[in-house]
Amino acid sequence: MKPTSLLFLAAAGAASLLPASSSGETTVSLPPAGMMIADLAAGARPLSFPLLTSQVFVGTLANGSGDTLTFSQGLVGPALIAGEKYYAEITDGPLEGERFDVQTAPTIAAANATVVLDLTSASFSTMNGLPPDGLVGARCVLREHLTLKKLPALFSPGLTGHNSAALADGVQLHIDGLLRLFFLRCDGQTWREPGKVVDERNRVIPRDAGLLLQLKSGAKQLTLSGDVRTHAFRINLKSSEQPFATGFPLDMSPLQLGASFDPALPANIRWTGSDQPAQADTFKIFNPSTGVFENYYLRADGLTWAKKNVPGNFTSEAIIPAIGMTLLKRNNADSGYLILPPFTL
Amino acid sequence: MKKTLCLALLALTASVPRIHATQYLFEDFQTVLTDNGVQPWTTPFELQLGAFQAGFTPTTFNLDLWAAHWISGGSVGYYDPSTAEWQAQLTLSDNTLFEVGRTFSLWAFDQQTGAERNWLLVSDPSWFVMPNDSSDPSLYFFSFSEQTTAEFGSLDFLNSTATTAPASVSSNAVPEPSTYSLIAGLALLVAAAWRRNRRC
């Protein structure tokens, strides 16, 4: 795979962020946008999606309780399309970065300023219940989830389907500790797992996860375009191996990710270092040249990141790719982990 | 003691984090499944990729024991008679269930248990277990070939036809080979005791 080329990344200039008006008139504030292009050869290609889809609805929250968010004004339901999947993301305040899955049908049916959420453990929501404080007055943005059915349009030429999984373009997603293959059928619409007849076209690719693209039909050009996240990105870290994506369109280092032992944190959420790689917290980054994951682990000093069997200190190296597939093996869970933007506006 | 050991093993299994794994996929789009070599089945069949426990030999005399000795990842595939499409997959995290080099079989069935059941069991020397490395997200694809042989039912690869056989024979009363060995050993002991008693 050729290196990803950033053709245009408006985030750095933040040209579209307008200054607040002092006269009290409404100010339109658009997020910075960007575009990323990558040439992908056939084979297993790691991908993640750091740019955001367009805003479907944005506003200030007037209330949040139970499984419902209420905006201070506007109609959310009419902005949604039946059958599509959405999430709400808090972009400022004490709950900055929290994401909540939206129940599309009841939100459309409500046809008012409320959003009905899916906070179940099966959802991709970063919290399984709304906290009593922190939501009122917060800015909240609704966007479409990325789903399998939206993948083919990101490539030129488009992905090619086939009823044989061996010949079809597909993706491997890391779900509950296992890599599972989903492939595009010959109708170009249906996605399936081998051996199963369930149509998976609406399966969500979570924002905090990458995937392995299995390109069988030949080389493609990937074009990602969208908004750049300018606020903190939340991930619920589990005490296991899990997919990991930073949420930002720049390669990042362990240092930028705050991936070090911090004695100020409670012991049960700290990063874990060890000079025994099998016992240390580990980033596993897929290398398309070798077709395997390469392991970087936190050493016993709690600060230094080392690469297994390779000398050197990778703490400040941008080893976590903006577009790639990274797995993180953590010893401790951390339900409040935040990644801060790796740039300033 | 046995129960304690089982619980300990269960706890050990539960504490080991699962890892990304190797996927084995079987698919075929040519072969028609029939019930007598001529008449295609019009009802769907389920498929499983797996193998029998070491030491168990599936025969027509122990059909009722097959399911209990069959090891598979739990994933059930399908044969779709409308398109003659076969698809099944097995995901393995390591080599504890199947050692490297072990040959997989494909079991097609309308039902695994019950009175009226029809089965096909085939295997192929090219369907073997690889080292399931946690850093190797490999996909292995299997299909019918000239080397595929039927252990139950039949396969005519050149004519793209697979045929099930009825598996309705209840044969719990027929002992397994290990049972025969036990009976033979007991018989020898009895004979030796009888000879000793006769000398005295």
Short mmCIF file of C-alpha atoms in Angstrom, two decimals, chain A residues 4-343:
data_model
loop_
_atom_site.label_atom_id
_atom_site.label_comp_id
_atom_site.label_asym_id
_atom_site.label_seq_id
_atom_site.Cartn_x
_atom_site.Cartn_y
_atom_site.Cartn_z
CA THR A 4 -1.74 7.70 2.66
CA SER A 5 -1.68 11.09 1.07
CA LEU A 6 -3.42 13.97 2.74
CA LEU A 7 -4.62 16.05 -0.15
CA PHE A 8 -6.42 18.59 1.90
CA LEU A 9 -6.81 18.88 5.62
CA ALA A 10 -8.62 22.01 6.56
CA ALA A 11 -8.42 21.21 10.24
CA ALA A 12 -5.01 22.77 10.54
CA GLY A 13 -6.23 26.12 9.38
CA ALA A 14 -9.69 25.89 10.84
CA ALA A 15 -10.72 28.29 8.13
CA SER A 16 -14.35 27.48 8.51
CA LEU A 17 -14.60 28.27 12.17
CA LEU A 18 -16.22 31.65 12.32
CA PRO A 19 -15.72 34.10 15.17
CA ALA A 20 -18.64 34.57 17.54
CA SER A 21 -20.81 37.55 16.83
CA SER A 22 -21.00 40.25 19.45
CA SER A 23 -24.30 41.60 18.15
CA GLY A 24 -26.28 38.54 19.26
CA GLU A 25 -27.11 37.37 15.74
CA THR A 26 -26.84 33.69 14.93
CA THR A 27 -23.39 32.50 13.96
CA VAL A 28 -23.07 29.55 11.64
CA SER A 29 -20.16 27.40 12.70
CA LEU A 30 -19.04 24.62 10.39
CA PRO A 31 -16.51 22.04 11.46
CA PRO A 32 -13.21 21.85 9.62
CA ALA A 33 -13.24 19.28 6.87
CA GLY A 34 -10.66 17.12 5.21
CA MET A 35 -9.99 14.52 2.56
CA MET A 36 -7.68 11.53 2.65
CA ILE A 37 -6.71 9.42 -0.33
CA ALA A 38 -4.89 6.11 -0.29
CA ASP A 39 -3.92 3.73 -3.09
CA LEU A 40 -4.61 0.16 -2.02
CA ALA A 41 -3.13 -2.88 -3.69
CA ALA A 42 -5.07 -6.15 -3.74
CA GLY A 43 -4.81 -8.26 -0.61
CA ALA A 44 -5.40 -7.61 3.08
CA ARG A 45 -5.39 -3.85 3.67
CA PRO A 46 -5.89 -2.25 7.09
CA LEU A 47 -8.36 0.60 7.30
CA SER A 48 -9.98 2.96 9.75
CA PHE A 49 -12.19 5.97 9.24
CA PRO A 50 -11.04 9.04 11.14
CA LEU A 51 -13.09 11.57 9.20
CA LEU A 52 -16.68 12.18 10.21
CA THR A 53 -19.79 11.99 8.07
CA SER A 54 -21.76 15.19 7.69
CA GLN A 55 -23.78 16.59 10.55
CA VAL A 56 -27.40 15.53 10.39
CA PHE A 57 -28.49 17.67 13.29
CA VAL A 58 -26.63 19.92 15.70
CA GLY A 59 -27.80 21.90 18.66
CA THR A 60 -27.66 22.55 22.38
CA LEU A 61 -29.18 20.08 24.78
CA ALA A 62 -32.01 21.24 27.03
CA ASN A 63 -32.36 17.96 28.85
CA GLY A 64 -31.15 14.40 29.06
CA SER A 65 -32.74 11.67 31.12
CA GLY A 66 -33.76 8.04 30.84
CA ASP A 67 -32.89 7.15 27.28
CA THR A 68 -33.83 10.50 25.75
CA LEU A 69 -31.91 13.62 24.82
CA THR A 70 -33.86 16.80 24.17
CA PHE A 71 -32.47 19.67 22.13
CA SER A 72 -33.36 23.22 23.04
CA GLN A 73 -34.96 23.75 19.65
CA GLY A 74 -35.54 22.17 16.28
CA LEU A 75 -37.06 18.97 14.95
CA VAL A 76 -34.76 15.98 14.93
CA GLY A 77 -37.09 13.31 13.57
CA PRO A 78 -37.56 14.86 10.11
CA ALA A 79 -33.77 15.07 9.71
CA LEU A 80 -33.41 11.29 9.95
CA ILE A 81 -33.98 8.65 7.27
CA ALA A 82 -35.85 5.50 8.23
CA GLY A 83 -33.62 2.45 8.24
CA GLU A 84 -30.38 4.39 8.64
CA LYS A 85 -28.28 4.26 11.79
CA TYR A 86 -27.15 7.37 13.68
CA TYR A 87 -25.25 8.36 16.76
CA ALA A 88 -25.18 11.50 18.89
CA GLU A 89 -21.84 12.87 20.06
CA ILE A 90 -21.32 15.41 22.83
CA THR A 91 -18.73 17.93 21.68
CA ASP A 92 -18.17 20.09 24.75
CA GLY A 93 -18.71 20.26 28.49
CA PRO A 94 -17.90 17.63 31.10
CA LEU A 95 -19.24 14.81 28.91
CA GLU A 96 -17.26 15.84 25.82
CA GLY A 97 -16.63 12.89 23.54
CA GLU A 98 -19.46 10.65 24.77
CA ARG A 99 -21.31 8.97 21.93
CA PHE A 100 -24.81 7.52 22.04
CA ASP A 101 -26.51 5.30 19.48
CA VAL A 102 -29.83 6.64 18.22
CA GLN A 103 -33.00 4.60 17.89
CA THR A 104 -34.04 5.87 14.48
CA ALA A 105 -37.67 4.75 14.28
CA PRO A 106 -38.86 6.14 17.64
CA THR A 107 -36.94 9.36 17.06
CA ILE A 108 -38.62 9.85 13.69
CA ALA A 109 -41.98 8.98 15.24
CA ALA A 110 -41.50 11.56 18.01
CA ALA A 111 -41.01 14.24 15.34
CA ASN A 112 -39.89 16.83 17.85
CA ALA A 113 -36.68 17.95 19.54
CA THR A 114 -36.07 14.65 21.29
CA VAL A 115 -33.72 11.83 20.38
CA VAL A 116 -34.41 8.32 21.62
CA LEU A 117 -31.17 6.52 22.45
CA ASP A 118 -30.03 2.93 22.53
CA LEU A 119 -27.92 2.67 25.66
CA THR A 120 -27.86 -1.12 25.88
CA SER A 121 -24.59 -2.98 26.19
CA ALA A 122 -25.16 -4.27 22.65
CA SER A 123 -25.02 -0.72 21.30
CA PHE A 124 -21.90 1.31 20.53
CA SER A 125 -22.88 3.93 23.12
CA THR A 126 -19.98 4.90 25.35
CA MET A 127 -22.29 5.04 28.38
CA ASN A 128 -25.06 2.62 29.28
CA GLY A 129 -27.11 5.27 31.06
CA LEU A 130 -27.36 9.05 30.96
CA PRO A 131 -25.73 10.80 33.93
CA PRO A 132 -27.83 13.27 35.94
CA ASP A 133 -25.45 16.15 35.24
CA GLY A 134 -23.37 17.44 32.39
CA LEU A 135 -25.79 17.25 29.50
CA VAL A 136 -27.85 20.44 29.85
CA GLY A 137 -26.25 23.17 27.75
CA ALA A 138 -23.85 20.77 26.04
CA ARG A 139 -23.43 20.88 22.28
CA CYS A 140 -24.52 17.67 20.59
CA VAL A 141 -24.13 16.52 16.98
CA LEU A 142 -26.01 13.73 15.21
CA ARG A 143 -24.25 11.88 12.40
CA GLU A 144 -24.83 8.72 10.42
CA HIS A 145 -22.97 5.61 11.45
CA LEU A 146 -20.67 4.08 8.88
CA THR A 147 -22.18 0.76 7.86
CA LEU A 148 -21.04 -2.00 5.52
CA LYS A 149 -23.41 -0.88 2.79
CA LYS A 150 -21.63 2.48 2.62
CA LEU A 151 -18.19 1.00 2.07
CA PRO A 152 -18.31 0.33 -1.72
CA ALA A 153 -18.83 4.02 -2.49
CA LEU A 154 -15.56 4.91 -0.78
CA PHE A 155 -13.52 3.10 -3.42
CA SER A 156 -12.70 3.68 -7.04
CA PRO A 157 -13.35 1.40 -8.78
CA GLY A 158 -16.00 0.23 -6.36
CA LEU A 159 -15.87 -2.98 -4.38
CA THR A 160 -16.82 -6.09 -6.33
CA GLY A 161 -19.26 -8.60 -4.96
CA HIS A 162 -19.38 -12.33 -5.56
CA ASN A 163 -21.34 -15.15 -3.99
CA SER A 164 -18.06 -16.90 -3.30
CA ALA A 165 -16.37 -15.41 -0.27
CA ALA A 166 -13.06 -16.49 -1.79
CA LEU A 167 -13.63 -14.18 -4.77
CA ALA A 168 -15.62 -11.33 -3.25
CA ASP A 169 -14.26 -8.15 -1.74
CA GLY A 170 -14.89 -8.20 1.99
CA VAL A 171 -13.81 -7.01 5.38
CA GLN A 172 -12.67 -8.65 8.60
CA LEU A 173 -14.04 -6.96 11.70
CA HIS A 174 -12.73 -7.62 15.20
CA ILE A 175 -15.84 -8.52 17.18
CA ASP A 176 -15.77 -9.93 20.71
CA GLY A 177 -12.17 -11.01 20.37
CA LEU A 178 -12.47 -12.67 16.98
CA LEU A 179 -11.82 -11.48 13.45
CA ARG A 180 -14.97 -12.19 11.43
CA LEU A 181 -15.24 -11.99 7.66
CA PHE A 182 -18.12 -10.20 5.94
CA PHE A 183 -18.25 -10.24 2.16
CA LEU A 184 -20.18 -8.43 -0.54
CA ARG A 185 -22.49 -10.69 -2.53
CA CYS A 186 -22.79 -10.56 -6.30
CA ASP A 187 -25.85 -8.27 -6.18
CA GLY A 188 -23.50 -5.56 -4.92
CA GLN A 189 -25.90 -4.78 -2.07
CA THR A 190 -25.97 -7.70 0.31
CA TRP A 191 -23.25 -8.35 2.87
CA ARG A 192 -23.01 -11.74 4.56
CA GLU A 193 -20.84 -13.80 6.83
CA PRO A 194 -19.82 -17.10 5.20
CA GLY A 195 -22.23 -19.85 6.15
CA LYS A 196 -24.94 -17.45 7.28
CA VAL A 197 -27.86 -16.00 5.36
CA VAL A 198 -28.39 -12.87 7.45
CA ASP A 199 -27.99 -9.65 5.43
CA GLU A 200 -25.35 -7.62 7.28
CA ARG A 201 -25.47 -4.48 5.12
CA ASN A 202 -26.55 -2.38 8.11
CA ARG A 203 -23.79 -3.65 10.39
CA VAL A 204 -22.07 -0.67 11.99
CA ILE A 205 -18.33 -0.14 11.73
CA PRO A 206 -17.65 1.56 15.07
CA ARG A 207 -15.76 4.85 15.10
CA ASP A 208 -13.20 3.45 17.53
CA ALA A 209 -12.38 0.40 15.41
CA GLY A 210 -10.48 -0.36 12.24
CA LEU A 211 -10.89 -3.30 9.90
CA LEU A 212 -8.99 -5.47 7.47
CA LEU A 213 -10.18 -4.94 3.93
CA GLN A 214 -9.87 -8.11 1.85
CA LEU A 215 -9.47 -6.77 -1.67
CA LYS A 216 -9.90 -9.67 -4.09
CA SER A 217 -10.94 -7.73 -7.19
CA GLY A 218 -7.76 -5.70 -7.61
CA ALA A 219 -6.22 -2.40 -6.64
CA LYS A 220 -8.47 0.47 -5.57
CA GLN A 221 -8.21 4.07 -4.57
CA LEU A 222 -9.79 4.91 -1.23
CA THR A 223 -11.18 8.39 -0.76
CA LEU A 224 -12.31 9.51 2.66
CA SER A 225 -13.84 12.91 3.08
CA GLY A 226 -15.66 14.53 5.93
CA ASP A 227 -15.43 16.62 9.03
CA VAL A 228 -12.44 16.57 11.33
CA ARG A 229 -13.14 15.89 14.98
CA THR A 230 -11.98 18.88 17.02
CA HIS A 231 -12.98 17.64 20.44
CA ALA A 232 -11.84 14.76 22.64
CA PHE A 233 -12.53 11.20 21.47
CA ARG A 234 -13.89 8.71 24.01
CA ILE A 235 -13.13 5.00 24.05
CA ASN A 236 -14.28 2.47 26.61
CA LEU A 237 -11.14 0.43 27.14
CA LYS A 238 -11.77 -3.17 28.12
CA SER A 239 -9.45 -5.52 29.97
CA SER A 240 -8.94 -7.64 26.87
CA GLU A 241 -7.86 -7.37 23.26
CA GLN A 242 -9.99 -4.87 21.38
CA PRO A 243 -9.99 -2.83 18.18
CA PHE A 244 -8.57 0.65 18.60
CA ALA A 245 -8.75 3.78 16.45
CA THR A 246 -7.81 7.25 17.56
CA GLY A 247 -10.65 9.18 15.95
CA PHE A 248 -8.27 11.71 14.39
CA PRO A 249 -6.82 11.91 10.86
CA LEU A 250 -3.19 12.03 11.97
CA ASP A 251 -0.81 9.24 12.93
CA MET A 252 -0.30 9.40 16.68
CA SER A 253 2.30 8.31 19.20
CA PRO A 254 1.74 6.48 22.49
CA LEU A 255 2.77 9.72 24.19
CA GLN A 256 -0.04 11.63 22.43
CA LEU A 257 -2.45 8.90 23.47
CA GLY A 258 -1.50 9.26 27.13
CA ALA A 259 -0.48 5.62 27.08
CA SER A 260 1.77 5.56 30.11
CA PHE A 261 1.65 4.57 33.76
CA ASP A 262 0.08 7.42 35.72
CA PRO A 263 0.26 7.03 39.52
CA ALA A 264 -2.37 9.74 39.88
CA LEU A 265 -4.98 7.46 38.35
CA PRO A 266 -6.79 4.75 40.31
CA ALA A 267 -4.76 1.53 40.16
CA ASN A 268 -7.51 -0.40 38.41
CA ILE A 269 -7.57 1.83 35.31
CA ARG A 270 -3.84 2.48 34.85
CA TRP A 271 -1.76 1.40 31.90
CA THR A 272 0.28 -1.70 32.70
CA GLY A 273 3.94 -2.00 31.84
CA SER A 274 6.13 -5.08 31.94
CA ASP A 275 9.36 -6.24 30.40
CA GLN A 276 7.55 -9.49 29.68
CA PRO A 277 5.70 -8.53 26.46
CA ALA A 278 2.94 -11.06 27.12
CA GLN A 279 2.07 -9.31 30.38
CA ALA A 280 2.28 -5.70 29.19
CA ASP A 281 -0.35 -3.52 27.58
CA THR A 282 0.24 -3.92 23.86
CA PHE A 283 -0.62 -2.17 20.62
CA LYS A 284 -0.88 -4.63 17.72
CA ILE A 285 -0.63 -2.87 14.39
CA PHE A 286 -1.29 -4.69 11.15
CA ASN A 287 1.57 -4.44 8.68
CA PRO A 288 0.23 -4.98 5.15
CA SER A 289 3.75 -5.73 3.88
CA THR A 290 4.14 -8.77 6.10
CA GLY A 291 0.47 -9.62 6.61
CA VAL A 292 0.84 -9.86 10.38
CA PHE A 293 0.28 -7.68 13.41
CA GLU A 294 3.40 -6.10 14.88
CA ASN A 295 3.48 -5.74 18.64
CA TYR A 296 4.51 -2.66 20.62
CA TYR A 297 4.40 -3.04 24.41
CA LEU A 298 4.73 -0.77 27.43
CA ARG A 299 7.88 -1.56 29.35
CA ALA A 300 8.13 -2.00 33.11
CA ASP A 301 9.14 1.64 33.60
CA GLY A 302 5.59 2.57 32.57
CA LEU A 303 6.83 5.17 30.10
CA THR A 304 8.76 3.45 27.34
CA TRP A 305 7.09 1.72 24.41
CA ALA A 306 9.19 -1.00 22.80
CA LYS A 307 8.70 -3.10 19.71
CA LYS A 308 8.94 -6.81 20.25
CA ASN A 309 12.32 -8.09 19.00
CA VAL A 310 13.34 -4.64 17.72
CA PRO A 311 15.59 -2.25 19.64
CA GLY A 312 14.47 1.33 20.16
CA ASN A 313 12.08 3.58 22.02
CA PHE A 314 8.79 4.19 20.21
CA THR A 315 7.10 6.34 22.87
CA SER A 316 7.18 9.48 20.74
CA GLU A 317 6.96 7.74 17.38
CA ALA A 318 3.68 8.09 15.50
CA ILE A 319 3.16 4.33 15.34
CA ILE A 320 -0.66 4.36 15.58
CA PRO A 321 -1.78 4.99 12.01
CA ALA A 322 -4.63 7.36 11.16
CA ILE A 323 -5.73 4.82 8.55
CA GLY A 324 -4.87 1.33 9.69
CA MET A 325 -5.95 -1.54 11.84
CA THR A 326 -4.80 -1.43 15.42
CA LEU A 327 -5.67 -3.77 18.26
CA LEU A 328 -5.04 -2.88 21.87
CA LYS A 329 -4.53 -5.50 24.56
CA ARG A 330 -5.15 -3.93 27.95
CA ASN A 331 -4.81 -5.45 31.39
CA ASN A 332 -7.11 -2.90 33.02
CA ALA A 333 -10.40 -1.54 31.78
CA ASP A 334 -10.91 2.21 31.69
CA SER A 335 -14.42 3.45 31.01
CA GLY A 336 -13.33 7.08 30.97
CA TYR A 337 -10.43 7.02 28.52
CA LEU A 338 -10.11 10.18 26.42
CA ILE A 339 -7.88 11.01 23.47
CA LEU A 340 -7.26 14.70 23.03
CA PRO A 341 -6.96 16.23 19.54
CA PRO A 342 -3.37 16.01 18.29
CA PHE A 343 -3.57 19.55 16.92
#
